XYZ file of N, CA and C in Angstrom:
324
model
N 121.285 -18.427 -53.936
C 121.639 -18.630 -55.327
C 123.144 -18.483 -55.496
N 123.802 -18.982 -56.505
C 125.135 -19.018 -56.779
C 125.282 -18.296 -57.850
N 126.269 -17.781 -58.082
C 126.791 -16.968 -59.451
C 126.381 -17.449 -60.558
N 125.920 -18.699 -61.023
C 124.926 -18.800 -62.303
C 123.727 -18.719 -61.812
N 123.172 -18.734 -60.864
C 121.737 -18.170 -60.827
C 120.777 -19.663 -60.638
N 121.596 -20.404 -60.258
C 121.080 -22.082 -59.478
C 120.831 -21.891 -58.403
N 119.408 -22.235 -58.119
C 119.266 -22.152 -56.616
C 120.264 -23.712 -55.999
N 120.406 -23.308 -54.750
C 121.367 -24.464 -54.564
C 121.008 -25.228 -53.471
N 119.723 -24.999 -53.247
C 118.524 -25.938 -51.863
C 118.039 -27.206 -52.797
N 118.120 -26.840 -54.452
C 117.536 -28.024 -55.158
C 118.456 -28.938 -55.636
N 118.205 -30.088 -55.116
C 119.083 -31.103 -55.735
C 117.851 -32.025 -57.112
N 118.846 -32.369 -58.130
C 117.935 -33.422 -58.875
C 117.631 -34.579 -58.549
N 116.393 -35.094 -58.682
C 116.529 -36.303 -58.372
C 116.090 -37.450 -59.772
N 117.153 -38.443 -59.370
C 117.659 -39.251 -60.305
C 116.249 -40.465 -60.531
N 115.291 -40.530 -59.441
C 114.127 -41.300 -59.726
C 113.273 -40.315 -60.019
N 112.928 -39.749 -61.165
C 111.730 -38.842 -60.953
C 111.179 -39.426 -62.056
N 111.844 -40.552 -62.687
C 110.684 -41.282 -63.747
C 109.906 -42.394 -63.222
N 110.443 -42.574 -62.370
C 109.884 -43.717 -61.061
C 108.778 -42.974 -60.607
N 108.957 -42.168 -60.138
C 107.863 -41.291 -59.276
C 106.611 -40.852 -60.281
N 107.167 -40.331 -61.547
C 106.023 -40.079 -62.748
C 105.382 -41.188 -62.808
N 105.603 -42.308 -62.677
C 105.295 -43.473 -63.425
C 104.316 -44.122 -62.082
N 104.904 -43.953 -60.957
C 103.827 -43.812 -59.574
C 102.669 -43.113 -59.792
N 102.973 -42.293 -59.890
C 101.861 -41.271 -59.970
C 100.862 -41.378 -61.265
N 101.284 -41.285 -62.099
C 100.592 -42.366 -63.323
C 99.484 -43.250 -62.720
N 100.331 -44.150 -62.363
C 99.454 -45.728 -62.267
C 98.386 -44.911 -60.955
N 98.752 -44.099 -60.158
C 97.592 -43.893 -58.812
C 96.665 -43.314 -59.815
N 96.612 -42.333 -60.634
C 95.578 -41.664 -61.363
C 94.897 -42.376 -62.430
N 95.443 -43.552 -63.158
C 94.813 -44.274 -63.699
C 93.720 -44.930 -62.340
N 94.406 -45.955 -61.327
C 93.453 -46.544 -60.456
C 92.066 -45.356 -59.775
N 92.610 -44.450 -59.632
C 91.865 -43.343 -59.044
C 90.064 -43.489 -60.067
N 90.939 -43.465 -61.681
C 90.025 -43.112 -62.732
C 89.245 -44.157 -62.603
N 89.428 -45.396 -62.497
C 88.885 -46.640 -63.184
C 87.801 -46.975 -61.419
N 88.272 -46.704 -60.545
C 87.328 -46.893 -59.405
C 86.294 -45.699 -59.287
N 86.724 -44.601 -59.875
C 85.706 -43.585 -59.911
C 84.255 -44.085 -61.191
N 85.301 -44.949 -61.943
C 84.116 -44.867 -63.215
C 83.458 -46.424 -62.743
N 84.253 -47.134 -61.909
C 82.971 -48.008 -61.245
C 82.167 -47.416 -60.775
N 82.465 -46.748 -59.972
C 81.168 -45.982 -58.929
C 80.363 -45.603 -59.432
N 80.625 -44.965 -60.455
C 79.616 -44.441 -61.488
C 78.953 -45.463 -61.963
N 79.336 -46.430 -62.734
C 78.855 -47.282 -63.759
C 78.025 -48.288 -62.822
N 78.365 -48.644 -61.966
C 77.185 -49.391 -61.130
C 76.156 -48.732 -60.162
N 76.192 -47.476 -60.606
C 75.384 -46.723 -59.288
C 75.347 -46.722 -58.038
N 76.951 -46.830 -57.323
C 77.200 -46.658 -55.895
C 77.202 -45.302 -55.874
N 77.029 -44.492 -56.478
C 77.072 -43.079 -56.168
C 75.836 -42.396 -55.759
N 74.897 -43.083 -56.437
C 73.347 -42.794 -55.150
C 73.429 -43.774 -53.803
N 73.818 -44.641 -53.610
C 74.499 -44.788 -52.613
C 75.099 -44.317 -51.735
N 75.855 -43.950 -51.595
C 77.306 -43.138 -51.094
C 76.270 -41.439 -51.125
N 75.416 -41.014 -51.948
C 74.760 -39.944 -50.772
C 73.493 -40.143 -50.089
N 73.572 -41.099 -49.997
C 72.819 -41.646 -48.771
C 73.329 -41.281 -47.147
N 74.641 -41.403 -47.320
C 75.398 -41.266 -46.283
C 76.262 -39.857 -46.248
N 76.617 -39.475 -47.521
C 77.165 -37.991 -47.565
C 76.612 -37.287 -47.927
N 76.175 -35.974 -47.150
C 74.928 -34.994 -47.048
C 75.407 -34.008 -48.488
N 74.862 -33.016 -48.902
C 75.033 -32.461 -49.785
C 75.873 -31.219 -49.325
N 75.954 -30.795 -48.380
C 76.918 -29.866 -47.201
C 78.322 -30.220 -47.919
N 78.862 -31.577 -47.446
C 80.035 -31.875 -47.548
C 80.392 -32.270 -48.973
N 79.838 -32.229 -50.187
C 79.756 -32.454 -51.476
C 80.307 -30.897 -51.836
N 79.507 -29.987 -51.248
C 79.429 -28.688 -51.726
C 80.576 -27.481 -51.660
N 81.484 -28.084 -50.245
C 82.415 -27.538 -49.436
C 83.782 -28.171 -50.560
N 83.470 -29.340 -50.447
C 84.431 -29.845 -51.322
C 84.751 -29.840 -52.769
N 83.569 -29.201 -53.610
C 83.756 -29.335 -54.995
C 84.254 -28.053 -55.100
N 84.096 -26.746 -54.148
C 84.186 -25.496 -53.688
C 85.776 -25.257 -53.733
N 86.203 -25.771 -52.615
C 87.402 -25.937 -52.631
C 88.361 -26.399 -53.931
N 87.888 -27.562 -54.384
C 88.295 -28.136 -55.623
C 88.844 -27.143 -56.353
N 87.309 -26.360 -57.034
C 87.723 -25.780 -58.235
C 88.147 -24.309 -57.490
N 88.148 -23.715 -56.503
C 88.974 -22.741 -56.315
C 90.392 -22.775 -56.271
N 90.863 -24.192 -56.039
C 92.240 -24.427 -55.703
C 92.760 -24.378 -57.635
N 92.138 -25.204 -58.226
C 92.118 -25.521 -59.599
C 91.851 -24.056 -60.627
N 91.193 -23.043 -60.288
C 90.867 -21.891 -61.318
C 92.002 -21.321 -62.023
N 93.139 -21.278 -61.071
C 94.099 -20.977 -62.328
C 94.938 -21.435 -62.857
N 95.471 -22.893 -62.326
C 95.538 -23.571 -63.974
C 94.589 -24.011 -64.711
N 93.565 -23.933 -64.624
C 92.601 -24.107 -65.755
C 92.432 -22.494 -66.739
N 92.624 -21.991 -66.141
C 92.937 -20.375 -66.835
C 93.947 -20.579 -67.621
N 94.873 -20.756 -66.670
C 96.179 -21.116 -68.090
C 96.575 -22.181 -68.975
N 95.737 -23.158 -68.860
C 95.650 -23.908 -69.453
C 94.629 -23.866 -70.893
N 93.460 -23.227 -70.504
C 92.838 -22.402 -71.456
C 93.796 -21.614 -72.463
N 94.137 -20.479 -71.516
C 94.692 -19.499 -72.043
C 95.402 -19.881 -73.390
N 96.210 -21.529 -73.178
C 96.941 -22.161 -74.460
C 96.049 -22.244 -75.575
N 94.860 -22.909 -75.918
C 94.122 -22.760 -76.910
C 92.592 -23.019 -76.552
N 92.558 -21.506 -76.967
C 90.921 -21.254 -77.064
C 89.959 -21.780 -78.022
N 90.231 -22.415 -79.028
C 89.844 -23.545 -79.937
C 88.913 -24.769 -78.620
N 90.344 -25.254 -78.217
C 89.830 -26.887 -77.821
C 88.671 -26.399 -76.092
N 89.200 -24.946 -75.597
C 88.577 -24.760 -74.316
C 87.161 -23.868 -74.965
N 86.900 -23.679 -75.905
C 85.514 -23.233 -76.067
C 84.393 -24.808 -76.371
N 84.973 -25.306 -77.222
C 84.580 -26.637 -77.474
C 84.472 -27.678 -76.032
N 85.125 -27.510 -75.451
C 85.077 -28.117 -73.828
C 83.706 -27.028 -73.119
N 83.705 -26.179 -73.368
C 82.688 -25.150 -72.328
C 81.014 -25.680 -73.289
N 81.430 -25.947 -74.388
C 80.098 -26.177 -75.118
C 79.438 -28.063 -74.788
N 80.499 -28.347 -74.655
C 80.446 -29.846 -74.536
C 79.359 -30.049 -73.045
N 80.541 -29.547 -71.930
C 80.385 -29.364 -70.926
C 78.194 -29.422 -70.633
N 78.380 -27.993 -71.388
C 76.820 -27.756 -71.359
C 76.012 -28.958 -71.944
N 76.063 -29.648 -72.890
C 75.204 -30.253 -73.709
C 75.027 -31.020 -73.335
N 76.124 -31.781 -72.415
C 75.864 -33.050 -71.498
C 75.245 -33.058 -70.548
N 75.562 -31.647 -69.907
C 75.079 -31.910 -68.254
C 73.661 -31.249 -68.893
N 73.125 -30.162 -69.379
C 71.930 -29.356 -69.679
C 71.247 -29.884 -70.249
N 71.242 -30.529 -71.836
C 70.254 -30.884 -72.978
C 70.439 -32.894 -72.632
N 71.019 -33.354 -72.316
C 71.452 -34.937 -72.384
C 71.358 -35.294 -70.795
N 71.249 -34.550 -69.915
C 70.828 -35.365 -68.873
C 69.779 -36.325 -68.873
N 68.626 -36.495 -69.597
C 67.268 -37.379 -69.780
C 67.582 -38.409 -70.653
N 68.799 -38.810 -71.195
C 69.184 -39.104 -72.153
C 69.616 -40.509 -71.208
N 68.972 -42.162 -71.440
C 68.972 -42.963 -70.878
C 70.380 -43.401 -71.688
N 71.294 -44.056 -70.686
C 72.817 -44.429 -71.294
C 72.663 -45.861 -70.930
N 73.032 -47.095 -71.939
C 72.672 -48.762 -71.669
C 74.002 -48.880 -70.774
N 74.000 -49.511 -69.459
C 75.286 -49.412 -68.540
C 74.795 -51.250 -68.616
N 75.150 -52.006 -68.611
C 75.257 -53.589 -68.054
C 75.250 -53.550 -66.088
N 74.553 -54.367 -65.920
C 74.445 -54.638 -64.310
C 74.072 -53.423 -63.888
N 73.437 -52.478 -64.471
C 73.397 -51.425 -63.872
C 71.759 -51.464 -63.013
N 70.840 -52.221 -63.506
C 69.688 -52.469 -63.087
C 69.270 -53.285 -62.130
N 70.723 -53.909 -61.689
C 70.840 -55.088 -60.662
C 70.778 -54.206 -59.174
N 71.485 -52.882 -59.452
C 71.663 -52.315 -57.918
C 70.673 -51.140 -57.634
């Protein structure tokens, strides 16, 4: 560190709206191929071939890596994260039997 208290290993970098804007567009594509998978039912598919082992290890990991910014992200308002914990439930618990009209979805 230097006498104002800048670390001085960090340089700025002058594309980092480039890079936001990368990263952007991968998480949009990420979203929109995930919600194919979903929406056409390659996802009973796909565990056909991936055992429930490696589903389990990995969602594991996931949210252990993830618990605390979701803590602190909570922590900001407990309003919108109680309403998310209630949601959460109603979908996956009371609305699972709950037939959703998908198009082409009866084809696969």
């Amino acid at each position: 560190m230097d006498e104002n208290g800048n670390n001085g290993t960090q340089t700025w970098d002058p594309n980092w709206h480039e890079r936001m804007a990368e990263l952007q567009g991968n998480l949009m594509l990420a979203s929109l191929f995930q919600m194919a998978l979903g929406g056409f039912g390659l996802v009973g598919l796909l565990l056909k071939v991936i055992g429930p082992i490696t589903i389990t290890v990995l969602i594991s990991l996931l949210g252990f890596c993830l618990a605390g910014e979701a803590a602190r992200m909570a922590s900001l308002n407990w309003g919108i994260s109680l309403l998310m914990v209630v949601l959460v439930t109603i979908f996956s618990e009371y609305l699972k039997n709950v037939p959703v009209p998908v198009p082409l979805s009866a084809l696969v």
